[in-house]
Amino acid sequence: MLHATCYTLRSTRYMLDATCYTLHTTRYMLHTERYMLDATFYTLLATRYVLHATCCTLHATRYRLHATRYLLHTTCYTLHATRCTFHTLGYKTLHCHATCFIHWAILQEAEGFRFIFSEDEFFGRRCSDFAFAANEKKTKAINHMVSRAFPSQRITRRVSASSSWEP
């Protein structure tokens, strides 16, 4: 009877050991699962940071492209403004020349002359060369018109009413 009790106690002890080992195994498996979940979480976190870095790089590239675009726009606007300035200066000069030419042509027709010049021939002349007239009244009008059109240019030839001069 004593032997039977000993074997029963031993059997109970082995059963308890087996239960303990099963519990340990379960505990280690749960730890393993936790570590695997942790590893997955940190992998996802790393992926998130890589995506953030990529987004930041793309944003920086986008802003650099915007800056380049704005710089090109500024350059184009500056060039356009320069071109418009030159056009304005050119139009002012052409307007003065055209005014002289029209007045000169009117005076020529009034005198019965009709001179036809090509554009190059006309614009190659100095405006003061057109300052002539057949009488004192026309002379004053032409000289006044030329000095108004070109205030910085000295008129080198003034014509009196008695002189006759043709270009």
mmCIF file of C-alpha atoms in Angstrom:
data_model
loop_
_atom_site.group_PDB
_atom_site.id
_atom_site.type_symbol
_atom_site.label_atom_id
_atom_site.label_comp_id
_atom_site.label_asym_id
_atom_site.label_seq_id
_atom_site.Cartn_x
_atom_site.Cartn_y
_atom_site.Cartn_z
ATOM 1 C CA MET A 1 0.000 0.000 0.000
ATOM 2 C CA LEU A 2 2.859 2.296 0.772
ATOM 3 C CA HIS A 3 4.353 1.577 -2.660
ATOM 4 C CA ALA A 4 1.096 2.394 -4.342
ATOM 5 C CA THR A 5 0.927 5.739 -2.489
ATOM 6 C CA CYS A 6 4.519 6.518 -3.482
ATOM 7 C CA TYR A 7 3.805 5.776 -7.106
ATOM 8 C CA THR A 8 0.643 7.839 -6.955
ATOM 9 C CA LEU A 9 2.573 10.763 -5.456
ATOM 10 C CA ARG A 10 5.319 10.343 -8.026
ATOM 11 C CA SER A 11 2.782 10.222 -10.798
ATOM 12 C CA THR A 12 1.144 13.398 -9.419
ATOM 13 C CA ARG A 13 4.547 15.071 -9.265
ATOM 14 C CA TYR A 14 5.311 14.183 -12.904
ATOM 15 C CA MET A 15 1.890 15.398 -13.916
ATOM 16 C CA LEU A 16 2.591 18.706 -12.113
ATOM 17 C CA ASP A 17 6.024 18.900 -13.784
ATOM 18 C CA ALA A 18 4.421 18.266 -17.156
ATOM 19 C CA THR A 19 1.845 20.970 -16.407
ATOM 20 C CA CYS A 20 4.654 23.370 -15.397
ATOM 21 C CA TYR A 21 6.609 22.622 -18.570
ATOM 22 C CA THR A 22 3.441 23.064 -20.615
ATOM 23 C CA LEU A 23 2.853 26.412 -18.915
ATOM 24 C CA HIS A 24 6.513 27.407 -19.505
ATOM 25 C CA THR A 25 6.185 26.393 -23.143
ATOM 26 C CA THR A 26 2.998 28.420 -23.462
ATOM 27 C CA ARG A 27 4.718 31.369 -21.761
ATOM 28 C CA TYR A 28 7.703 31.174 -24.139
ATOM 29 C CA MET A 29 5.385 30.845 -27.118
ATOM 30 C CA LEU A 30 3.496 33.937 -25.970
ATOM 31 C CA HIS A 31 6.815 35.766 -25.547
ATOM 32 C CA THR A 32 7.812 34.661 -29.040
ATOM 33 C CA GLU A 33 4.499 35.898 -30.401
ATOM 34 C CA ARG A 34 5.001 39.200 -28.578
ATOM 35 C CA TYR A 35 8.527 39.557 -29.952
ATOM 36 C CA MET A 36 7.307 38.726 -33.438
ATOM 37 C CA LEU A 37 4.553 41.350 -33.082
ATOM 38 C CA ASP A 38 7.135 43.819 -31.782
ATOM 39 C CA ALA A 39 9.381 43.055 -34.739
ATOM 40 C CA THR A 40 6.456 43.551 -37.137
ATOM 41 C CA PHE A 41 5.531 46.843 -35.413
ATOM 42 C CA TYR A 42 9.084 48.187 -35.621
ATOM 43 C CA THR A 43 9.329 47.109 -39.262
ATOM 44 C CA LEU A 44 6.113 48.998 -40.011
ATOM 45 C CA LEU A 45 7.408 51.987 -38.055
ATOM 46 C CA ALA A 46 10.655 51.955 -40.050
ATOM 47 C CA THR A 47 8.648 51.728 -43.278
ATOM 48 C CA ARG A 48 6.558 54.712 -42.141
ATOM 49 C CA TYR A 49 9.698 56.795 -41.523
ATOM 50 C CA VAL A 50 11.138 55.799 -44.893
ATOM 51 C CA LEU A 51 7.875 56.900 -46.545
ATOM 52 C CA HIS A 52 7.981 60.183 -44.604
ATOM 53 C CA ALA A 53 11.562 60.779 -45.744
ATOM 54 C CA THR A 54 10.547 60.043 -49.346
ATOM 55 C CA CYS A 55 7.617 62.460 -49.077
ATOM 56 C CA CYS A 56 9.878 65.171 -47.662
ATOM 57 C CA THR A 57 12.354 64.635 -50.502
ATOM 58 C CA LEU A 58 9.532 64.883 -53.051
ATOM 59 C CA HIS A 59 8.229 68.069 -51.401
ATOM 60 C CA ALA A 60 11.709 69.588 -51.452
ATOM 61 C CA THR A 61 12.050 68.708 -55.139
ATOM 62 C CA ARG A 62 8.618 70.225 -55.820
ATOM 63 C CA TYR A 63 9.574 73.463 -54.068
ATOM 64 C CA ARG A 64 12.895 73.577 -55.927
ATOM 65 C CA LEU A 65 10.999 73.209 -59.209
ATOM 66 C CA HIS A 66 8.601 75.976 -58.139
ATOM 67 C CA ALA A 67 11.553 78.226 -57.281
ATOM 68 C CA THR A 68 13.158 77.493 -60.664
ATOM 69 C CA ARG A 69 9.849 78.212 -62.402
ATOM 70 C CA TYR A 70 9.455 81.519 -60.563
ATOM 71 C CA LEU A 71 13.060 82.445 -61.381
ATOM 72 C CA LEU A 72 12.411 81.739 -65.064
ATOM 73 C CA HIS A 73 9.201 83.804 -64.899
ATOM 74 C CA THR A 74 11.108 86.689 -63.315
ATOM 75 C CA THR A 75 13.793 86.460 -65.992
ATOM 76 C CA CYS A 76 11.159 86.420 -68.750
ATOM 77 C CA TYR A 77 9.347 89.400 -67.241
ATOM 78 C CA THR A 78 12.636 91.311 -66.926
ATOM 79 C CA LEU A 79 13.531 90.566 -70.540
ATOM 80 C CA HIS A 80 10.028 91.544 -71.644
ATOM 81 C CA ALA A 81 10.255 94.807 -69.691
ATOM 82 C CA THR A 82 13.643 95.539 -71.287
ATOM 83 C CA ARG A 83 12.222 94.771 -74.728
ATOM 84 C CA CYS A 84 9.230 97.051 -74.052
ATOM 85 C CA THR A 85 11.593 99.826 -72.913
ATOM 86 C CA PHE A 86 13.601 99.544 -76.125
ATOM 87 C CA HIS A 87 10.392 99.459 -78.176
ATOM 88 C CA THR A 88 9.151 102.577 -76.381
ATOM 89 C CA LEU A 89 12.417 104.394 -77.082
ATOM 90 C CA GLY A 90 12.299 103.229 -80.689
ATOM 91 C CA TYR A 91 8.706 104.358 -81.116
ATOM 92 C CA LYS A 92 9.492 107.767 -79.636
ATOM 93 C CA THR A 93 12.410 108.194 -82.059
ATOM 94 C CA LEU A 94 10.324 106.977 -84.997
ATOM 95 C CA HIS A 95 7.509 109.317 -84.001
ATOM 96 C CA CYS A 96 9.900 112.290 -84.013
ATOM 97 C CA HIS A 97 11.357 111.284 -87.372
ATOM 98 C CA ALA A 98 7.908 110.700 -88.820
ATOM 99 C CA THR A 99 6.705 114.086 -87.557
ATOM 100 C CA CYS A 100 9.680 115.787 -89.238
ATOM 101 C CA PHE A 101 9.119 113.838 -92.437
ATOM 102 C CA ILE A 102 5.405 114.668 -92.593
ATOM 103 C CA HIS A 103 6.017 118.377 -92.022
ATOM 104 C CA TRP A 104 8.819 118.363 -94.572
ATOM 105 C CA ALA A 105 6.673 116.532 -97.139
ATOM 106 C CA ILE A 106 3.795 118.995 -96.616
ATOM 107 C CA LEU A 107 6.162 121.904 -97.195
ATOM 108 C CA GLN A 108 7.583 120.236 -100.296
ATOM 109 C CA GLU A 109 4.146 119.680 -101.771
ATOM 110 C CA ALA A 110 3.232 123.275 -100.953
ATOM 111 C CA GLU A 111 6.258 124.337 -103.004
ATOM 112 C CA GLY A 112 5.218 122.035 -105.833
ATOM 113 C CA PHE A 113 7.974 119.451 -105.263
ATOM 114 C CA ARG A 114 7.342 115.777 -104.610
ATOM 115 C CA PHE A 115 10.372 113.827 -103.313
ATOM 116 C CA ILE A 116 9.950 110.139 -102.565
ATOM 117 C CA PHE A 117 12.574 108.542 -100.330
ATOM 118 C CA SER A 118 12.953 104.962 -99.253
ATOM 119 C CA GLU A 119 12.669 104.373 -95.523
ATOM 120 C CA ASP A 120 16.433 103.775 -95.147
ATOM 121 C CA GLU A 121 17.189 106.943 -97.060
ATOM 122 C CA PHE A 122 14.814 108.932 -94.853
ATOM 123 C CA PHE A 123 15.916 107.580 -91.486
ATOM 124 C CA GLY A 124 19.572 107.868 -92.461
ATOM 125 C CA ARG A 125 19.238 111.671 -92.660
ATOM 126 C CA ARG A 126 19.565 114.028 -89.752
ATOM 127 C CA CYS A 127 16.361 115.764 -88.837
ATOM 128 C CA SER A 128 18.040 119.152 -89.060
ATOM 129 C CA ASP A 129 18.666 118.500 -92.777
ATOM 130 C CA PHE A 130 14.925 118.824 -93.323
ATOM 131 C CA ALA A 131 14.870 122.290 -91.759
ATOM 132 C CA PHE A 132 14.382 124.491 -94.762
ATOM 133 C CA ALA A 133 11.574 126.518 -96.273
ATOM 134 C CA ALA A 134 10.866 129.011 -99.031
ATOM 135 C CA ASN A 135 9.773 131.820 -96.760
ATOM 136 C CA GLU A 136 10.372 133.110 -93.241
ATOM 137 C CA LYS A 137 7.128 131.715 -91.842
ATOM 138 C CA LYS A 138 7.872 128.150 -92.976
ATOM 139 C CA THR A 139 11.478 128.416 -91.789
ATOM 140 C CA LYS A 140 10.403 129.361 -88.285
ATOM 141 C CA ALA A 141 7.797 126.584 -88.201
ATOM 142 C CA ILE A 142 10.268 123.911 -89.316
ATOM 143 C CA ASN A 143 13.052 125.084 -86.987
ATOM 144 C CA HIS A 144 10.609 125.164 -84.073
ATOM 145 C CA MET A 145 9.270 121.687 -84.899
ATOM 146 C CA VAL A 146 12.764 120.200 -85.156
ATOM 147 C CA SER A 147 13.950 121.763 -81.905
ATOM 148 C CA ARG A 148 10.817 120.437 -80.150
ATOM 149 C CA ALA A 149 11.212 116.940 -81.578
ATOM 150 C CA PHE A 150 14.932 116.745 -80.775
ATOM 151 C CA PRO A 151 15.679 119.086 -77.855
ATOM 152 C CA SER A 152 19.148 117.624 -77.338
ATOM 153 C CA GLN A 153 20.173 117.923 -81.007
ATOM 154 C CA ARG A 154 21.615 121.235 -82.131
ATOM 155 C CA ILE A 155 20.208 122.363 -85.437
ATOM 156 C CA THR A 156 23.229 122.961 -87.645
ATOM 157 C CA ARG A 157 21.470 124.415 -90.665
ATOM 158 C CA ARG A 158 18.852 127.125 -90.454
ATOM 159 C CA VAL A 159 17.474 128.432 -93.688
ATOM 160 C CA SER A 160 16.392 131.970 -94.267
ATOM 161 C CA ALA A 161 13.437 132.902 -96.425
ATOM 162 C CA SER A 162 15.700 134.077 -99.229
ATOM 163 C CA SER A 163 17.821 130.921 -99.500
ATOM 164 C CA SER A 164 16.825 127.944 -101.533
ATOM 165 C CA TRP A 165 18.044 124.524 -100.471
ATOM 166 C CA GLU A 166 17.133 120.996 -101.509
ATOM 167 C CA PRO A 167 18.244 117.737 -99.873
#
